PDB file of C-alpha atoms in Angstrom:
ATOM      1  CA  UNK A  23     -23.292 -43.771 -82.231  1.00 64.00           C
ATOM      2  CA  UNK A  24     -20.571 -43.060 -84.791  1.00 75.00           C
ATOM      3  CA  UNK A  25     -20.602 -46.690 -85.986  1.00 78.00           C
ATOM      4  CA  UNK A  26     -24.395 -46.609 -86.315  1.00 71.00           C
ATOM      5  CA  UNK A  27     -24.264 -43.370 -88.292  1.00 67.00           C
ATOM      6  CA  UNK A  28     -21.558 -44.773 -90.568  1.00 72.00           C
ATOM      7  CA  UNK A  29     -23.540 -47.938 -91.344  1.00 74.00           C
ATOM      8  CA  UNK A  30     -27.177 -46.845 -91.235  1.00 73.00           C
ATOM      9  CA  UNK A  31     -28.991 -44.974 -93.956  1.00 65.00           C
ATOM     10  CA  UNK A  32     -30.806 -42.858 -91.421  1.00 68.00           C
ATOM     11  CA  UNK A  33     -33.696 -43.210 -89.050  1.00 69.00           C
ATOM     12  CA  UNK A  34     -37.310 -42.189 -88.751  1.00 70.00           C
ATOM     13  CA  UNK A  35     -39.019 -41.100 -85.566  1.00 69.00           C
ATOM     14  CA  UNK A  36     -41.392 -43.479 -83.842  1.00 70.00           C
ATOM     15  CA  UNK A  37     -43.896 -40.654 -83.469  1.00 71.00           C
ATOM     16  CA  UNK A  38     -46.229 -39.952 -86.390  1.00 73.00           C
ATOM     17  CA  UNK A  39     -44.910 -37.478 -88.952  1.00 74.00           C
ATOM     18  CA  UNK A  40     -47.193 -34.628 -89.990  1.00 76.00           C
ATOM     19  CA  UNK A  41     -48.450 -34.967 -93.560  1.00 75.00           C
ATOM     20  CA  UNK A  42     -47.017 -31.583 -94.500  1.00 77.00           C
ATOM     21  CA  UNK A  43     -43.509 -32.604 -93.351  1.00 76.00           C
ATOM     22  CA  UNK A  44     -43.217 -36.100 -94.833  1.00 77.00           C
ATOM     23  CA  UNK A  45     -41.198 -35.036 -97.874  1.00 80.00           C
ATOM     24  CA  UNK A  46     -39.021 -32.721 -95.813  1.00 79.00           C
ATOM     25  CA  UNK A  47     -38.256 -35.561 -93.399  1.00 78.00           C
ATOM     26  CA  UNK A  48     -37.710 -38.287 -95.991  1.00 77.00           C
ATOM     27  CA  UNK A  49     -35.906 -36.308 -98.717  1.00 80.00           C
ATOM     28  CA  UNK A  50     -32.477 -36.120 -97.006  1.00 78.00           C
ATOM     29  CA  UNK A  51     -32.607 -39.851 -96.264  1.00 74.00           C
ATOM     30  CA  UNK A  52     -33.686 -40.687 -99.812  1.00 76.00           C
ATOM     31  CA  UNK A  53     -30.996 -38.582-101.484  1.00 77.00           C
ATOM     32  CA  UNK A  54     -28.354 -39.911 -99.102  1.00 74.00           C
ATOM     33  CA  UNK A  55     -29.289 -43.473-100.047  1.00 72.00           C
ATOM     34  CA  UNK A  56     -30.039 -42.835-103.739  1.00 74.00           C
ATOM     35  CA  UNK A  57     -27.968 -39.857-104.875  1.00 76.00           C
ATOM     36  CA  UNK A  58     -28.665 -38.397-108.326  1.00 76.00           C
ATOM     37  CA  UNK A  59     -26.626 -40.165-111.020  1.00 71.00           C
ATOM     38  CA  UNK A  60     -23.480 -38.293-111.975  1.00 60.00           C
ATOM     39  CA  UNK A  61     -20.214 -39.204-113.681  1.00 55.00           C
ATOM     40  CA  UNK A  62     -17.833 -39.646-110.739  1.00 52.00           C
ATOM     41  CA  UNK A  63     -15.270 -42.278-109.976  1.00 51.00           C
ATOM     42  CA  UNK A  64     -15.956 -44.832-107.227  1.00 50.00           C
ATOM     43  CA  UNK A  65     -13.978 -43.053-104.493  1.00 50.00           C
ATOM     44  CA  UNK A  66     -15.898 -39.811-105.035  1.00 50.00           C
ATOM     45  CA  UNK A  67     -19.225 -41.656-104.895  1.00 47.00           C
ATOM     46  CA  UNK A  68     -18.535 -43.461-101.623  1.00 51.00           C
ATOM     47  CA  UNK A  69     -17.161 -40.293-100.033  1.00 51.00           C
ATOM     48  CA  UNK A  70     -20.137 -38.218-101.168  1.00 50.00           C
ATOM     49  CA  UNK A  71     -22.599 -40.910-100.025  1.00 49.00           C
ATOM     50  CA  UNK A  72     -20.979 -40.976 -96.603  1.00 51.00           C
ATOM     51  CA  UNK A  73     -21.092 -37.175 -96.413  1.00 49.00           C
ATOM     52  CA  UNK A  74     -24.737 -37.110 -97.543  1.00 48.00           C
ATOM     53  CA  UNK A  75     -25.614 -39.772 -94.952  1.00 47.00           C
ATOM     54  CA  UNK A  76     -24.058 -37.650 -92.208  1.00 50.00           C
ATOM     55  CA  UNK A  77     -25.957 -34.615 -93.500  1.00 51.00           C
ATOM     56  CA  UNK A  78     -29.230 -36.554 -93.327  1.00 47.00           C
ATOM     57  CA  UNK A  79     -28.581 -37.408 -89.672  1.00 47.00           C
ATOM     58  CA  UNK A  80     -27.661 -33.871 -88.748  1.00 50.00           C
ATOM     59  CA  UNK A  81     -30.740 -32.462 -90.478  1.00 49.00           C
ATOM     60  CA  UNK A  82     -32.992 -34.823 -88.512  1.00 47.00           C
ATOM     61  CA  UNK A  83     -31.170 -34.159 -85.286  1.00 49.00           C
ATOM     62  CA  UNK A  84     -31.907 -30.449 -85.245  1.00 50.00           C
ATOM     63  CA  UNK A  85     -34.471 -30.527 -82.491  1.00 46.00           C
ATOM     64  CA  UNK A  86     -36.611 -27.590 -83.587  1.00 49.00           C
ATOM     65  CA  UNK A  87     -37.407 -28.926 -87.045  1.00 53.00           C
ATOM     66  CA  UNK A  88     -37.603 -32.520 -85.781  1.00 49.00           C
ATOM     67  CA  UNK A  89     -40.142 -31.600 -83.085  1.00 52.00           C
ATOM     68  CA  UNK A  90     -42.188 -29.594 -85.577  1.00 56.00           C
ATOM     69  CA  UNK A  91     -42.216 -32.549 -87.967  1.00 54.00           C
ATOM     70  CA  UNK A  92     -43.631 -35.023 -85.464  1.00 59.00           C
ATOM     71  CA  UNK A  93     -45.415 -32.992 -82.803  1.00 70.00           C
ATOM     72  CA  UNK A  94     -49.176 -32.912 -82.807  1.00 78.00           C
ATOM     73  CA  UNK A  95     -50.869 -29.554 -82.604  1.00 84.00           C
ATOM     74  CA  UNK A  96     -53.426 -28.766 -79.898  1.00 85.00           C
ATOM     75  CA  UNK A  97     -56.056 -28.497 -82.658  1.00 88.00           C
ATOM     76  CA  UNK A  98     -55.292 -32.053 -83.833  1.00 88.00           C
ATOM     77  CA  UNK A  99     -55.538 -33.318 -80.263  1.00 90.00           C
ATOM     78  CA  UNK A 100     -58.893 -31.571 -79.742  1.00 92.00           C
ATOM     79  CA  UNK A 101     -60.150 -33.121 -83.015  1.00 93.00           C
ATOM     80  CA  UNK A 102     -59.130 -36.565 -81.754  1.00 93.00           C
ATOM     81  CA  UNK A 103     -60.891 -35.866 -78.442  1.00 95.00           C
ATOM     82  CA  UNK A 104     -64.076 -35.035 -80.343  1.00 94.00           C
ATOM     83  CA  UNK A 105     -63.911 -38.282 -82.338  1.00 94.00           C
ATOM     84  CA  UNK A 106     -63.417 -40.325 -79.162  1.00 95.00           C
ATOM     85  CA  UNK A 107     -66.179 -38.364 -77.449  1.00 93.00           C
ATOM     86  CA  UNK A 108     -68.606 -39.390 -80.210  1.00 93.00           C
ATOM     87  CA  UNK A 109     -67.667 -43.038 -79.659  1.00 93.00           C
ATOM     88  CA  UNK A 110     -68.318 -42.679 -75.919  1.00 92.00           C
ATOM     89  CA  UNK A 111     -71.684 -41.053 -76.672  1.00 90.00           C
ATOM     90  CA  UNK A 112     -73.017 -44.255 -78.183  1.00 82.00           C
ATOM     91  CA  UNK A 113     -75.342 -46.432 -76.148  1.00 78.00           C
ATOM     92  CA  UNK A 114     -73.002 -49.372 -75.754  1.00 82.00           C
ATOM     93  CA  UNK A 115     -69.403 -48.326 -75.124  1.00 88.00           C
ATOM     94  CA  UNK A 116     -68.322 -51.942 -74.710  1.00 90.00           C
ATOM     95  CA  UNK A 117     -69.451 -52.765 -78.266  1.00 89.00           C
ATOM     96  CA  UNK A 118     -67.195 -49.964 -79.583  1.00 88.00           C
ATOM     97  CA  UNK A 119     -64.346 -50.709 -77.188  1.00 92.00           C
ATOM     98  CA  UNK A 120     -61.830 -51.917 -79.805  1.00 92.00           C
ATOM     99  CA  UNK A 121     -62.254 -48.763 -81.856  1.00 93.00           C
ATOM    100  CA  UNK A 122     -62.191 -46.576 -78.737  1.00 94.00           C
ATOM    101  CA  UNK A 123     -59.003 -48.239 -77.501  1.00 94.00           C
ATOM    102  CA  UNK A 124     -57.353 -47.778 -80.904  1.00 93.00           C
ATOM    103  CA  UNK A 125     -58.180 -44.049 -80.829  1.00 93.00           C
ATOM    104  CA  UNK A 126     -57.021 -43.720 -77.210  1.00 95.00           C
ATOM    105  CA  UNK A 127     -53.743 -45.418 -78.085  1.00 92.00           C
ATOM    106  CA  UNK A 128     -53.200 -43.008 -80.995  1.00 90.00           C
ATOM    107  CA  UNK A 129     -54.083 -40.103 -78.696  1.00 92.00           C
ATOM    108  CA  UNK A 130     -51.472 -41.332 -76.242  1.00 91.00           C
ATOM    109  CA  UNK A 131     -48.835 -41.189 -78.988  1.00 86.00           C
ATOM    110  CA  UNK A 132     -49.944 -37.687 -79.963  1.00 87.00           C
ATOM    111  CA  UNK A 133     -49.753 -36.526 -76.350  1.00 88.00           C
ATOM    112  CA  UNK A 134     -46.228 -37.860 -76.008  1.00 84.00           C
ATOM    113  CA  UNK A 135     -45.111 -35.481 -78.778  1.00 81.00           C
ATOM    114  CA  UNK A 136     -46.104 -32.473 -76.652  1.00 78.00           C
ATOM    115  CA  UNK A 137     -43.554 -30.720 -74.460  1.00 72.00           C
ATOM    116  CA  UNK A 138     -45.731 -30.291 -71.363  1.00 66.00           C
ATOM    117  CA  UNK A 139     -44.063 -32.693 -68.894  1.00 81.00           C
ATOM    118  CA  UNK A 140     -45.821 -34.196 -65.894  1.00 85.00           C
ATOM    119  CA  UNK A 141     -49.300 -33.297 -67.157  1.00 86.00           C
ATOM    120  CA  UNK A 142     -48.699 -35.419 -70.255  1.00 88.00           C
ATOM    121  CA  UNK A 143     -47.388 -38.313 -68.164  1.00 89.00           C
ATOM    122  CA  UNK A 144     -50.474 -38.114 -65.976  1.00 91.00           C
ATOM    123  CA  UNK A 145     -52.798 -38.189 -69.007  1.00 92.00           C
ATOM    124  CA  UNK A 146     -50.889 -41.143 -70.498  1.00 92.00           C
ATOM    125  CA  UNK A 147     -51.221 -42.971 -67.176  1.00 93.00           C
ATOM    126  CA  UNK A 148     -54.971 -42.344 -67.227  1.00 94.00           C
ATOM    127  CA  UNK A 149     -55.200 -43.768 -70.749  1.00 94.00           C
ATOM    128  CA  UNK A 150     -53.318 -46.881 -69.616  1.00 93.00           C
ATOM    129  CA  UNK A 151     -55.713 -47.259 -66.672  1.00 93.00           C
ATOM    130  CA  UNK A 152     -58.636 -47.758 -69.080  1.00 92.00           C
ATOM    131  CA  UNK A 153     -57.516 -51.383 -69.481  1.00 88.00           C
ATOM    132  CA  UNK A 154     -58.575 -52.121 -65.906  1.00 90.00           C
ATOM    133  CA  UNK A 155     -62.151 -50.890 -66.329  1.00 87.00           C
ATOM    134  CA  UNK A 156     -64.925 -53.389 -67.041  1.00 86.00           C
ATOM    135  CA  UNK A 157     -68.224 -51.511 -67.413  1.00 90.00           C
ATOM    136  CA  UNK A 158     -69.504 -48.795 -69.730  1.00 90.00           C
ATOM    137  CA  UNK A 159     -70.240 -46.547 -66.744  1.00 91.00           C
ATOM    138  CA  UNK A 160     -66.669 -46.847 -65.435  1.00 92.00           C
ATOM    139  CA  UNK A 161     -65.276 -46.139 -68.904  1.00 93.00           C
ATOM    140  CA  UNK A 162     -67.511 -43.093 -69.394  1.00 93.00           C
ATOM    141  CA  UNK A 163     -66.621 -41.697 -65.974  1.00 94.00           C
ATOM    142  CA  UNK A 164     -62.864 -42.091 -66.601  1.00 95.00           C
ATOM    143  CA  UNK A 165     -63.265 -40.637 -70.087  1.00 95.00           C
ATOM    144  CA  UNK A 166     -64.859 -37.491 -68.648  1.00 95.00           C
ATOM    145  CA  UNK A 167     -61.899 -36.970 -66.323  1.00 95.00           C
ATOM    146  CA  UNK A 168     -59.372 -37.684 -69.053  1.00 95.00           C
ATOM    147  CA  UNK A 169     -61.096 -35.403 -71.557  1.00 95.00           C
ATOM    148  CA  UNK A 170     -61.011 -32.491 -69.092  1.00 94.00           C
ATOM    149  CA  UNK A 171     -57.329 -33.080 -68.354  1.00 92.00           C
ATOM    150  CA  UNK A 172     -56.379 -33.235 -72.035  1.00 92.00           C
ATOM    151  CA  UNK A 173     -58.440 -30.159 -72.898  1.00 91.00           C
ATOM    152  CA  UNK A 174     -56.482 -28.316 -70.216  1.00 89.00           C
ATOM    153  CA  UNK A 175     -53.236 -29.631 -71.665  1.00 84.00           C
ATOM    154  CA  UNK A 176     -54.172 -28.605 -75.193  1.00 82.00           C
ATOM    155  CA  UNK A 177     -55.179 -25.123 -74.107  1.00 82.00           C
ATOM    156  CA  UNK A 178     -51.933 -24.655 -72.131  1.00 77.00           C
ATOM    157  CA  UNK A 179     -49.769 -25.593 -75.136  1.00 66.00           C
ATOM    158  CA  UNK A 180     -51.398 -23.126 -77.537  1.00 59.00           C
TER     159      UNK A 180
END
């Protein structure tokens, strides 16, 4: 880990970053990589860049701010549920399947940012099981079960 931190400029989470926290998340990495121009000799610059790089890692590693930066809110999850619900309300679910699957996949990522444990894993497993279904009726039935489970999850994390 120490070698990685010494050589890397930083890292970004795989989970989506909230719009409001993008600058807060990227700023330490940016300033570590591109410090403001000052009149220093070369040794001071490399030492300060190394120190700034370590600061950028430590700022991202603080779990409270990191989780707040990437975690989805229950309101955002409910909004995504409503969008997917509209897609399932159409006459031919199979015709909209690519768009539905894209939204379900994004929902899965949002769910994985929640700190709810086995309920999240269960919901993610249900999303993965959609791949096995072949008819609109099967998809709608599974969606109803999944929607109820996620609504329960969202209400328990408020």
